[in-house]
Coordinates of C-alpha atoms (C1' of nucleotides) in Angstrom, one line a residue:
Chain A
X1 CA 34.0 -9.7 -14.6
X2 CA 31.2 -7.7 -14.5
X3 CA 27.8 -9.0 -13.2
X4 CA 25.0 -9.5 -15.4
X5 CA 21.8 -9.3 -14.3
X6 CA 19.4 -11.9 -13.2
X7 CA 16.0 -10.7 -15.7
X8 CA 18.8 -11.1 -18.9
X9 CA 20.2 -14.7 -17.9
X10 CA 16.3 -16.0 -17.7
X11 CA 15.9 -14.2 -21.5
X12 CA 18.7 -15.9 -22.8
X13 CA 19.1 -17.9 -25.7
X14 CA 22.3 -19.7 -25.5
X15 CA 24.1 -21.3 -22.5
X16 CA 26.7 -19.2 -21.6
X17 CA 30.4 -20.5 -20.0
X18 CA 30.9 -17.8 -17.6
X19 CA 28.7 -15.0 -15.9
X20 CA 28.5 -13.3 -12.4
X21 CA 25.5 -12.3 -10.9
X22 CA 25.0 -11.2 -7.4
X23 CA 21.8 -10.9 -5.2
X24 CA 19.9 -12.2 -2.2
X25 CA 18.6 -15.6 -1.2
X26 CA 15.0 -16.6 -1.5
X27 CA 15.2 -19.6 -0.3
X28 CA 18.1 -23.2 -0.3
X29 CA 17.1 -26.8 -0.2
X30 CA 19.6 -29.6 -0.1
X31 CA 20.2 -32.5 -2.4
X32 CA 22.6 -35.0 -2.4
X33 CA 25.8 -34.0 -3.0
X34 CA 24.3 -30.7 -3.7
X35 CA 22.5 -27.7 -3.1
X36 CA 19.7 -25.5 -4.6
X37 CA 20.2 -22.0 -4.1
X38 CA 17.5 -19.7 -5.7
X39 CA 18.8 -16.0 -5.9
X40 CA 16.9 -12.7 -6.4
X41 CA 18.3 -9.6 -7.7
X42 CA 15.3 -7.2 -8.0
X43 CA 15.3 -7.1 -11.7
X44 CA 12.5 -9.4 -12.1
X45 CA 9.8 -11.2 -10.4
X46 CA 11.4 -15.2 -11.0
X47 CA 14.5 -16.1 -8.8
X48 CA 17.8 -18.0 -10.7
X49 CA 18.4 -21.5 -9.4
X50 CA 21.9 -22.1 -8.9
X51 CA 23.5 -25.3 -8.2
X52 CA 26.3 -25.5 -6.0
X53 CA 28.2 -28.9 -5.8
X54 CA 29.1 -30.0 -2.8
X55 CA 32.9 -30.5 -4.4
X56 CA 33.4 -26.1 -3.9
X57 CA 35.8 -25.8 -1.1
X58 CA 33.8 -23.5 1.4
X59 CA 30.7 -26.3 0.9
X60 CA 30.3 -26.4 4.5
X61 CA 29.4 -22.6 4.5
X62 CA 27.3 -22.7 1.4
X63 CA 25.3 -25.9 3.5
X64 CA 24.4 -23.0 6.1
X65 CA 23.4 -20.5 3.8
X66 CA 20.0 -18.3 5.0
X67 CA 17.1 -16.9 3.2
X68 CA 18.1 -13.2 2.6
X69 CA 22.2 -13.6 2.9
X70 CA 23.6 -11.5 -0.1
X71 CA 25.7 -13.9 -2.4
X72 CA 28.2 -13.3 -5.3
X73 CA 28.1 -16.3 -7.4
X74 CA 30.5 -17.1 -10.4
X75 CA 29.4 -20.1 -12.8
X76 CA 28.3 -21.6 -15.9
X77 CA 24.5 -20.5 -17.5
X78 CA 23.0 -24.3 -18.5
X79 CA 19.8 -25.7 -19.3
X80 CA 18.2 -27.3 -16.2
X81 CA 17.1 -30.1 -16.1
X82 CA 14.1 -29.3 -14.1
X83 CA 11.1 -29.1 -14.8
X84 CA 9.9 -26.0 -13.8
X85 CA 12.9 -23.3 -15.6
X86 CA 14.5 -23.1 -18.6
X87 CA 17.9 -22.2 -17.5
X88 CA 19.9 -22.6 -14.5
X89 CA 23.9 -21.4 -13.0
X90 CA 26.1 -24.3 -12.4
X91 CA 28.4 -22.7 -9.8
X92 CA 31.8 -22.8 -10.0
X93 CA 32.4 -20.0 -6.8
X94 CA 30.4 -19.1 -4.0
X95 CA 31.4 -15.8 -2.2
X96 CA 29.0 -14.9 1.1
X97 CA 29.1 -11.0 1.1
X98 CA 26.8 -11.3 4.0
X99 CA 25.1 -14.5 5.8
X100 CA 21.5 -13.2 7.3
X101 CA 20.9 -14.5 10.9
X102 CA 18.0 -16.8 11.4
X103 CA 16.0 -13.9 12.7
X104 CA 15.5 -12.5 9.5
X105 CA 11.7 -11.4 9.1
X106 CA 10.8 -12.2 5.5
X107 CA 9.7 -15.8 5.4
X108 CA 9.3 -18.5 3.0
X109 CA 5.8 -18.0 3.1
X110 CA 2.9 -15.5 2.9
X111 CA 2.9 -12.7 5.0
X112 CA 0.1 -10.4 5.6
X113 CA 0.4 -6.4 4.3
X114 CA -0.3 -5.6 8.0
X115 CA 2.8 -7.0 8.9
X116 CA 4.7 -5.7 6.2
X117 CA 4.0 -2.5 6.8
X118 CA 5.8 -2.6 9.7
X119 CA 8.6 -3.9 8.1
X120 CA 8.4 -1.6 5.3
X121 CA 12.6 -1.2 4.9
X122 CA 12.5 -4.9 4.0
X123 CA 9.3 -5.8 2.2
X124 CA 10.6 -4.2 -1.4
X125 CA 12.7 -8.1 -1.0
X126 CA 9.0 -9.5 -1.3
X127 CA 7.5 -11.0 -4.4
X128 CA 4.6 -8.5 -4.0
X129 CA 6.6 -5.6 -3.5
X130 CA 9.0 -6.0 -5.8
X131 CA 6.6 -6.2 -8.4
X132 CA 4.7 -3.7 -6.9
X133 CA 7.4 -1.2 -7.2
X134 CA 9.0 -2.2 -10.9
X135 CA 5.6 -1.4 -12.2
X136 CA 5.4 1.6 -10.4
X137 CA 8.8 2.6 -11.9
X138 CA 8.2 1.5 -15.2
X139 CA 4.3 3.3 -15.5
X140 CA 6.4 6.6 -14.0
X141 CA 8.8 6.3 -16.9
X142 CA 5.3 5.7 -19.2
X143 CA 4.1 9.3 -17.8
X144 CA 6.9 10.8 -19.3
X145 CA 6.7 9.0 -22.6
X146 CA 2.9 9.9 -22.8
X147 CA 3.9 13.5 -23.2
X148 CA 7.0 13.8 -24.7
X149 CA 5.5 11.9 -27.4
X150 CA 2.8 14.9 -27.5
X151 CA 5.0 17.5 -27.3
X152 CA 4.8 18.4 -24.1
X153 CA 7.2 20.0 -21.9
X154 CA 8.5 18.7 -18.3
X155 CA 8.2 21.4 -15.9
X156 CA 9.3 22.1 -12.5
X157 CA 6.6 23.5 -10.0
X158 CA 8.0 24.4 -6.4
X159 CA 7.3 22.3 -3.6
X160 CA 7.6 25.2 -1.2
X161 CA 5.1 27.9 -1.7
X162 CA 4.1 31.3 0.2
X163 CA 0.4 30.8 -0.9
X164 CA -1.5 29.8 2.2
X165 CA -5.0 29.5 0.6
X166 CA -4.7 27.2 -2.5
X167 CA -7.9 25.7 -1.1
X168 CA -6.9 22.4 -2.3
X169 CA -6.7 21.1 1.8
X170 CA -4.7 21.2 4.9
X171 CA -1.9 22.7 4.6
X172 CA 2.0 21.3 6.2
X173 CA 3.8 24.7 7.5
X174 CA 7.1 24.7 7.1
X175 CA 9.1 27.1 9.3
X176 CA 12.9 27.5 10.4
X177 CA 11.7 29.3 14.3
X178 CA 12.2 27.2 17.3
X179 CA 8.7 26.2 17.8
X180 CA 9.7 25.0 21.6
X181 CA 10.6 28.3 22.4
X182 CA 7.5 29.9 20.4
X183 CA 5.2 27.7 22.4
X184 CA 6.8 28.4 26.1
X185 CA 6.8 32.1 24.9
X186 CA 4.5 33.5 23.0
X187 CA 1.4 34.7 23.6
X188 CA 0.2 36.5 20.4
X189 CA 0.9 35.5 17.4
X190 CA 4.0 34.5 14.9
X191 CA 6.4 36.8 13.6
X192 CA 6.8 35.5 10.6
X193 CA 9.1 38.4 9.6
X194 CA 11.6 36.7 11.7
X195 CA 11.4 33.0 9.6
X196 CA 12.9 32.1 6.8
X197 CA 11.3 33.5 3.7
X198 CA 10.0 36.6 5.7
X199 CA 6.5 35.4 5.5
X200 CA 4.3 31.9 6.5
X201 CA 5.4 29.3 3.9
X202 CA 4.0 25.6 3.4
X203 CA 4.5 22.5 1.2
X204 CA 2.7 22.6 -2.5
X205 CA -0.7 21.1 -1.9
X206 CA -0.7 20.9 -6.1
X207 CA 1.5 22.8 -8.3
X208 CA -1.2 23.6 -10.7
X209 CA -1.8 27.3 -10.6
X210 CA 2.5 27.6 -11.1
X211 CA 1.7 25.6 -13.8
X212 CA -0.8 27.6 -15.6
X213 CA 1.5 30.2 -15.7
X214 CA 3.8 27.7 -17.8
X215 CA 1.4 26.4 -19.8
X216 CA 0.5 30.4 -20.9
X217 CA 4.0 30.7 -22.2
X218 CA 5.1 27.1 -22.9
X219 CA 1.7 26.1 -24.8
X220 CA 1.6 21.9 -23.2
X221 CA 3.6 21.2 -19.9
X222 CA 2.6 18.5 -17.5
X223 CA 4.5 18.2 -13.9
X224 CA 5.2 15.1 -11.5
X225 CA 6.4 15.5 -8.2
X226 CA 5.5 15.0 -4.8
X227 CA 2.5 16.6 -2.8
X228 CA 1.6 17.7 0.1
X229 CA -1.8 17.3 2.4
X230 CA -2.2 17.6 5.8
X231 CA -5.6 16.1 6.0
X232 CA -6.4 13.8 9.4
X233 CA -7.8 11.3 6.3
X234 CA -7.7 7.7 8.1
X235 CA -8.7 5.5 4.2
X236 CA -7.1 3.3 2.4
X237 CA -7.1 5.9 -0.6
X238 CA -5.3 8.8 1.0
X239 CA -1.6 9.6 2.3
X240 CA 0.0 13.1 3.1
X241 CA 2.5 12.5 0.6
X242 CA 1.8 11.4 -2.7
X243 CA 3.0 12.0 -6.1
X244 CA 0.7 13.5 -8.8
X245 CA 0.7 14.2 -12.3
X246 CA -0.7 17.7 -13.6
X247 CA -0.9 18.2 -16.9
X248 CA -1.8 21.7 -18.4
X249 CA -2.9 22.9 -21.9
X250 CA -3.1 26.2 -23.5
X251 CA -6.0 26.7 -26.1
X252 CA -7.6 23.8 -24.7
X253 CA -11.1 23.2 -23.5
X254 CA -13.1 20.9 -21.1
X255 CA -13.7 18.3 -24.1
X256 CA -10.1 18.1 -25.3
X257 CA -9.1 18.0 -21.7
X258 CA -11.6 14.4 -20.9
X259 CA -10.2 13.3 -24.2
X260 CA -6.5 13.6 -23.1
X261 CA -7.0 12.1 -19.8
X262 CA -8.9 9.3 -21.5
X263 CA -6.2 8.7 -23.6
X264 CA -3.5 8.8 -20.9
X265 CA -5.2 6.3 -18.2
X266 CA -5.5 4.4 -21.4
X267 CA -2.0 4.5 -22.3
X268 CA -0.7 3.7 -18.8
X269 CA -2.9 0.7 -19.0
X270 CA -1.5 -0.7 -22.3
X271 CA 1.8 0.1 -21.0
X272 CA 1.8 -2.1 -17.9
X273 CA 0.2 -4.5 -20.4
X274 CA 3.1 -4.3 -22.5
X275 CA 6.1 -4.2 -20.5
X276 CA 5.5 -5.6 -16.8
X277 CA 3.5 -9.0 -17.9
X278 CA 5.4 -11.0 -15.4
X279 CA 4.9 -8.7 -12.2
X280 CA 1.0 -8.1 -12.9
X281 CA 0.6 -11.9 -13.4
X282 CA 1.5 -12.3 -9.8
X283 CA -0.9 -9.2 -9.0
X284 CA -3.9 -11.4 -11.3
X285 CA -3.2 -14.7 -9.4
X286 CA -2.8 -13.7 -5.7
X287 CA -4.1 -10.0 -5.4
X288 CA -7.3 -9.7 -7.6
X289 CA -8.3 -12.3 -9.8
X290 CA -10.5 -9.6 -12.1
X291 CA -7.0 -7.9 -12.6
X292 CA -7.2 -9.1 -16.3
X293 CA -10.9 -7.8 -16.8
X294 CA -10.8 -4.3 -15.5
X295 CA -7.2 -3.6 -17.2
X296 CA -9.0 -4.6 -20.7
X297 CA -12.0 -3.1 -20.0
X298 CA -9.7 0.2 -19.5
X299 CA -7.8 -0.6 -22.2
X300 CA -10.1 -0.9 -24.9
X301 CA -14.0 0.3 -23.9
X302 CA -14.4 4.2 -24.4
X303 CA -15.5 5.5 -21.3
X304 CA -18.4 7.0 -19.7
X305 CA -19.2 10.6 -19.9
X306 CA -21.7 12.4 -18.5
X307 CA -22.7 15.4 -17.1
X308 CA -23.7 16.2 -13.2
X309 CA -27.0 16.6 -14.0
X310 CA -27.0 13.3 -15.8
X311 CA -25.6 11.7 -13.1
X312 CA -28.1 12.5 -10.6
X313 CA -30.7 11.6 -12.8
X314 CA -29.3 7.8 -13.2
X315 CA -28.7 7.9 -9.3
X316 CA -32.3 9.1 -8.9
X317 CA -33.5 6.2 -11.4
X318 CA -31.4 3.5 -10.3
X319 CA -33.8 3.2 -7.4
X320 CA -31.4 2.3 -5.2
X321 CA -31.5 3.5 -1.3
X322 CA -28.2 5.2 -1.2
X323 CA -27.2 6.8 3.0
X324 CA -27.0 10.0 1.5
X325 CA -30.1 11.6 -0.7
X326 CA -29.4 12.4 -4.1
X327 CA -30.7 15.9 -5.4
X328 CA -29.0 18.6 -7.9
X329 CA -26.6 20.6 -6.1
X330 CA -25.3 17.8 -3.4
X331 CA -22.6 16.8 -3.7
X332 CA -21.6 13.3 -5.4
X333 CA -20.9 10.8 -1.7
X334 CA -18.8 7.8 -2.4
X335 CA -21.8 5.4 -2.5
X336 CA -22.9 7.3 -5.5
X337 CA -19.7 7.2 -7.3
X338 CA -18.9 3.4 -6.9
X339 CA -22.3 3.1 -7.8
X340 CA -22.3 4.4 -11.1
X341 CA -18.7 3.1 -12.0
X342 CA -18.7 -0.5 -10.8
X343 CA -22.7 -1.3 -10.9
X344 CA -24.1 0.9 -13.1
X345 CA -21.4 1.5 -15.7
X346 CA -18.8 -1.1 -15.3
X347 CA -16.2 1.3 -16.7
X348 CA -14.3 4.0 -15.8
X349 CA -17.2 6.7 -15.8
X350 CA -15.9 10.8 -16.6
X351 CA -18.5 13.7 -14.8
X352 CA -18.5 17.1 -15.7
X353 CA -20.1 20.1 -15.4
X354 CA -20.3 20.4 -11.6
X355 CA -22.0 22.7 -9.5
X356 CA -20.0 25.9 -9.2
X357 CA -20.7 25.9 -4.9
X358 CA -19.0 22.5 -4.7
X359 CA -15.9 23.6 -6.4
X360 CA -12.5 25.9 -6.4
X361 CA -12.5 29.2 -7.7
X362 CA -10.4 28.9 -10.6
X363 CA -12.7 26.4 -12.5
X364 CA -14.6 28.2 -15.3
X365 CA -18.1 29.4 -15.4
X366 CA -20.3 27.6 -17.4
X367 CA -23.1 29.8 -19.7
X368 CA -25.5 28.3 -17.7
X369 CA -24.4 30.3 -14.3
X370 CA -24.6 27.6 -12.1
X371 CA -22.2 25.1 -12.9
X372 CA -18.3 24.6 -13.5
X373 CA -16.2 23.1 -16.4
X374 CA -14.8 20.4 -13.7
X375 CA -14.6 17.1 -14.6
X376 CA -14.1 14.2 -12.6
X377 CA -13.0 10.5 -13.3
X378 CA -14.1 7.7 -11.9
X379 CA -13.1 4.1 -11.6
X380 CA -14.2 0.9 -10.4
X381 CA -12.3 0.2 -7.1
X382 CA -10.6 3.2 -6.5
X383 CA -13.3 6.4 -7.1
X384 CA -11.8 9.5 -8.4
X385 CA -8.6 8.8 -9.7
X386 CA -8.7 12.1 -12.2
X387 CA -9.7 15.5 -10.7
X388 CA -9.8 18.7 -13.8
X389 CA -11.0 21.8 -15.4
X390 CA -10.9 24.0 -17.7
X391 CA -10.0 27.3 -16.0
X392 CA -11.5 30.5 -15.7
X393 CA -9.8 32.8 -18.3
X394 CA -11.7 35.9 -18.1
X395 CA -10.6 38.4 -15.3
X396 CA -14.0 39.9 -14.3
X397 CA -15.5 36.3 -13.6
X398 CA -12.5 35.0 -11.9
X399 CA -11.6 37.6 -9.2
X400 CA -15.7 37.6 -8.2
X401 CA -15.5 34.2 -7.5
X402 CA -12.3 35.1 -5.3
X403 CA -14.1 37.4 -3.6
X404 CA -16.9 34.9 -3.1
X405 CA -14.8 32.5 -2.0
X406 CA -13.2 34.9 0.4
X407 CA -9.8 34.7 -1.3
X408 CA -7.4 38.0 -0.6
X409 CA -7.0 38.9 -4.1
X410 CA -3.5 41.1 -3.3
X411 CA -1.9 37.2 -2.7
X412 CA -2.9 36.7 -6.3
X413 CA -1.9 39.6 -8.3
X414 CA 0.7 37.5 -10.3
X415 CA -1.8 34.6 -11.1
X416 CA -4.3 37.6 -12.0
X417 CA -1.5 38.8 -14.3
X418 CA -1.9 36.1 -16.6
X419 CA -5.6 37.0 -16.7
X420 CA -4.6 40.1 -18.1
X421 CA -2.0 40.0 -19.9
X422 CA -2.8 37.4 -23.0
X423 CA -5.4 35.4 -21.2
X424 CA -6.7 32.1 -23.3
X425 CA -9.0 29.3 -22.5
X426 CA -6.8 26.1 -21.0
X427 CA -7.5 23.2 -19.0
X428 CA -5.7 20.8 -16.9
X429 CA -6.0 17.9 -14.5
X430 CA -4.4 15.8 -11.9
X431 CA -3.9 12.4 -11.7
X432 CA -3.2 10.6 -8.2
X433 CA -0.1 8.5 -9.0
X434 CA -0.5 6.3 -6.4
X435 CA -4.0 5.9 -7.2
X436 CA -3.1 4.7 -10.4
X437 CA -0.7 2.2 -9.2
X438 CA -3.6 0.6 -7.1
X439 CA -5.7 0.5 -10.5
X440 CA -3.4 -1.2 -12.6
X441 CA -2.0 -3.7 -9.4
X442 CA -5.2 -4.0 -8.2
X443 CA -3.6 -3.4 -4.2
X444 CA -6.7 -1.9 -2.0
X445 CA -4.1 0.0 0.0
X446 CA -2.6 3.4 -1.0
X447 CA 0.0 2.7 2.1
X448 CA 1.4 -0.7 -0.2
X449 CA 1.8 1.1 -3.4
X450 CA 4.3 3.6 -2.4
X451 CA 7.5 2.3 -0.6
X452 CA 7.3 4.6 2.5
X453 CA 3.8 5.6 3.1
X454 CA 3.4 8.9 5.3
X455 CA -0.4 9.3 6.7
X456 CA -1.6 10.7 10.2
X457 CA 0.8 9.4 12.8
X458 CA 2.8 7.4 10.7
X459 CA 6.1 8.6 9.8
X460 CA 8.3 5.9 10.3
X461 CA 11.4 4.8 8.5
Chain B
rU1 C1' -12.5 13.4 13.2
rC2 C1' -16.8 9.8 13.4
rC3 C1' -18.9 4.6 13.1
rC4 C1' -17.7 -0.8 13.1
rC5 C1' -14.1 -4.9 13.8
rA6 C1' -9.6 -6.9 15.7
rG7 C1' -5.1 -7.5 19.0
rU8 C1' -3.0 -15.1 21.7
rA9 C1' 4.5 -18.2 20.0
rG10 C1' 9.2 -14.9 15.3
rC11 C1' 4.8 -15.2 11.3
rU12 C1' -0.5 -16.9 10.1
rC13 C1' -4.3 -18.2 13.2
rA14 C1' -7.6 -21.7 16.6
rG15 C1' -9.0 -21.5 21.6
rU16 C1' -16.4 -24.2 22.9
rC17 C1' -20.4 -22.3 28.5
rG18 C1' -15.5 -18.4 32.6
rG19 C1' -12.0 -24.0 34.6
rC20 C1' -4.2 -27.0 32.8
rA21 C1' -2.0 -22.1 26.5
rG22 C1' -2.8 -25.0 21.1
rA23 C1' -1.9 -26.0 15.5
rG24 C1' 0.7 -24.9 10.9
rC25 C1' 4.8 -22.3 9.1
rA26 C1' 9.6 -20.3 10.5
rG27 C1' 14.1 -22.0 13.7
rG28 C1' 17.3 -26.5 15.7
rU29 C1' 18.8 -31.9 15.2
rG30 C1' 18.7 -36.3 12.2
rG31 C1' 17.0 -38.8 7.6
rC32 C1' 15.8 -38.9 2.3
rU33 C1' 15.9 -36.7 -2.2
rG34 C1' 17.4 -32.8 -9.6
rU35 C1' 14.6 -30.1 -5.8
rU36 C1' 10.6 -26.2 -7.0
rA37 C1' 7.1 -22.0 -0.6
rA38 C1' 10.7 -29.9 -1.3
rC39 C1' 9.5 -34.1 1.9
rC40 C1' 9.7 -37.4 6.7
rA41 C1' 10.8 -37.8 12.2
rC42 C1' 12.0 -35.4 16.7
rC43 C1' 12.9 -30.7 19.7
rG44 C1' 12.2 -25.5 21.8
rU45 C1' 8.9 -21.3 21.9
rG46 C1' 4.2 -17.1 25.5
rU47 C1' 3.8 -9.8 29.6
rC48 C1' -2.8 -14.0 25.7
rC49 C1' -1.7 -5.4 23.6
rG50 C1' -1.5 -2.0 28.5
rC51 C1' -4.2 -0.4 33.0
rG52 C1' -8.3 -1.1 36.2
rG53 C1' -12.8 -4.0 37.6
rU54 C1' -16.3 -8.4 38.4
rU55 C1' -15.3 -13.6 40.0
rC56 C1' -13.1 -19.0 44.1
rG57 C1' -11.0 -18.7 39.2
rA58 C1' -10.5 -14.2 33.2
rG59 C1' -7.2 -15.3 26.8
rU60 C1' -12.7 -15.5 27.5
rC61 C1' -17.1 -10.9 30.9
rC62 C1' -17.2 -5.2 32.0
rG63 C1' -14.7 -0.2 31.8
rU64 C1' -10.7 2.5 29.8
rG65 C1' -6.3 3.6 27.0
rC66 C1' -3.0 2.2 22.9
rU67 C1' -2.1 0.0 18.2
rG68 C1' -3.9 -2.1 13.6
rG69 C1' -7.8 -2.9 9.9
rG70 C1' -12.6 -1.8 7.3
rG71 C1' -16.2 2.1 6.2
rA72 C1' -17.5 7.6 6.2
rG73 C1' -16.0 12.7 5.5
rC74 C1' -12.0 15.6 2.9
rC75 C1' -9.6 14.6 -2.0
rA76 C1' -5.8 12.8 -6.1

RNA sequence: UCCCCAGUAGCUCAGUCGGCAGAGCAGGUGGCUGUUAACCACCGUGUCCGCGGUUCGAGUCCGUGCUGGGGAGCCA
């Protein structure tokens, strides 16, 4: 028999005289005569309650049955007659595949995420966590349906790369040489002749200049894979590995670019809405009880969009004695941004047209000389959960700002090419994934959002 | 990397002015019961984060290190 699982029995609409399932105990209590056994199998939040009668030949086993002991149970889908579920198994066999020792960390009770953490091969078993990570599975299926829909094409960016300036942050070197025998050694420098590729090599820190060059042939690609940064960043908002989603457009400028990543936040929003009710209930009730509000307020408000300039004009207004002074051509701090997203605004707020000093080379030059087509987006919560531009198309512009930047234009020849060769306006952007996943969840803590969190020391599991 | 806070039972936490180490949950035993993180009674549980110092006496005060958390910077 084959099992069925646990999410379709609770949908059900008739009883049914035999089905299998098979999962992990959340918790027994005893009747008389009988025993309660609610079981788990991960496709949904709400546990099955089986009864087992104490009339089953291994009774005595079932009696000693743990929280977290992996069951196989054959019986009969009823109506129960409890209050508090529709439907309930009536067992008829009780295999043990495995009985958990007493010892077992996950209790019947809250835990803290502290603790969890350090747990973090188990906690997916949670409540929280499960839900946590459905949703993230289901709103990284809705990343691929946002585009396909559009017409846009799935491409693959390496995750190695021999660019070691892509100024996006600390770079992770990735090297075949025994760096024991470097260290005891050597006294000048690498020979990176001698490593694997020949040359230094490092993990992506984004794959968006790769995927310019797609996007120049392909017209619309977007990419989503892991990345890379080896900042000594100690927040709740930042982790060296993270997945993000770059889209890239040909024949597309800064406005059509806000517009699409207005309308993609907005889609992952009403898709969580749609399809993962039950796990972001739990998320409303127990992790932020203005869940509902911000989700509808993403959902259906248009959002925010300013310039720079207009934003340091409302932070100059607001009157407000913010640590760091506000004044055209500093940079936005933190205290500004949460300002002007969760007091000011109360919506997810979109900046552009940035200084050109504050940002990478390959944003384009604004008419005005002094600033870039960047745009940022900001939400309440979270801060910048969007990063984009459109980029510079015109060859003249784009290697001066190289050289500005002190960037060795010989590493760039082939993203120059594309410059030459055919060069059109297009824009892109990154969205954080994991940032997203705090959004929608509400979680404060990039490490709880992402089932094995690497930051600065912490590379367990 | 910088600033602030914390570290006590398996987990969550209390511990007053420096004076015998505590509770709830989990676990064990018994009872009761179509129960809902069941309930009732009883039972066990400690490197008070490590090292050093002050003191007759330190979980408590001081120094230092480690770990965790919050904030900042960097960014998505």
């Amino acid at each position: 028999m084959l099992r069925t699982k646990i999410k379709q029995l609770l949908r059900a609409e008739a009883p049914c005289s035999q089905v299998l399932i098979k999962g992990w105990v959340k918790t027994r209590r005893d009747s008389k005569g009988f025993s309660f056994i609610e079981l788990n199998d991960g496709s949904c939040l709400p546990n099955i309650q089986v009864i087992v009668d104490q009339t089953l030949d291994n009774y005595p086993q079932i009696a000693k049955i743990t929280t977290g002991s992996a069951l196989s149970i054959q019986g009969r889908l009823i109506e129960s007659k409890g209050q508090e579920q529709k439907w309930e198994i009536q067992a008829t066999a009780v295999d043990i595949i495995q009985l958990a020792p007493e010892n077992y960390p996950l209790q019947k009770k809250r835990h803290s995420d502290e603790f969890l953490r350090t747990i973090a091969h188990l906690r997916p078993r949670t409540n929280k966590y499960g839900a946590a990570f459905r949703i993230r599975a289901a709103l990284s299926w809705a990343v691929h349906h946002f585009f396909q829909e559009r017409g846009f094409l799935y491409v693959h960016t390496p995750i190695l790369t021999g660019s070691d300036c892509e100024g996006a942050g600390e770079l992770f070197q990735v090297t075949t040489l025994d760096l024991a025998s470097l260290c005891a050694s050597s006294t000048q420098g690498v020979d990176y002749t001698k490593d694997f590729f020949g040359k230094m090599a490092n993990l992506t820190v984004s794959g968006q200049l790769s995927a310019e060059m797609l996007a120049l042939a392909l017209g619309d690609v977007y990419t989503f894979g892991p990345t890379f940064r080896a900042e000594n960043s100690n927040t709740s908002r930042h982790a060296a590995e993270f997945w993000m989603v770059e889209p890239e457009m040909a024949f597309c400028d800064l406005t059509d670019n806000m517009a699409l990543a207005e309308s993609f936040l907005k889609y992952l929003v009403e898709y969580a809405l749609a399809h993962c009710a039950e796990d972001l209930a739990l998320f409303s009730r127990f992790v932020d009880k203005q869940l509902p509000f911000t989700l509808e307020k993403i959902r259906s408000a248009e959002f925010i969009k300013i310039s720079y300039q207009e934003a340091i004009e409302i932070l100059i207004g607001s009157g407000m004695a913010f640590e760091f002074p506000v004044a055209f051509g500093n940079d936005l701090q933190s205290e500004h941004e949460r300002y002007l997203t969760e007091q000011y605004f109360q919506k997810p707020v979109i900046i552009y047209n940035y200084p050109q000093n504050s940002k990478p080379f390959y944003m384009r030059l604004n008419d005005d000389g002094q600033t870039v087509a960047a745009m940022d987006m900001l939400v309440p919560g979270i801060g910048e959960i969007i990063g984009g531009s459109q980029r510079e198309e015109r060859l003249e512009i784009l290697t001066a700002r190289m050289d500005q930047a002190g960037l060795p234009r010989e590493k760039y020849e082939w993203y120059l090419d594309s410059r030459r060769y055919g060069s059109v306006p297009h824009s892109g952007f990154g969205l954080g994934f994991e940032r997203l996943i705090m959004l929608i969840t509400g979680i404060s803590n990039i490490r709880d959002v992402i089932p094995f969190p690497r930051t600065p020391k912490n590379i367990e599991f």
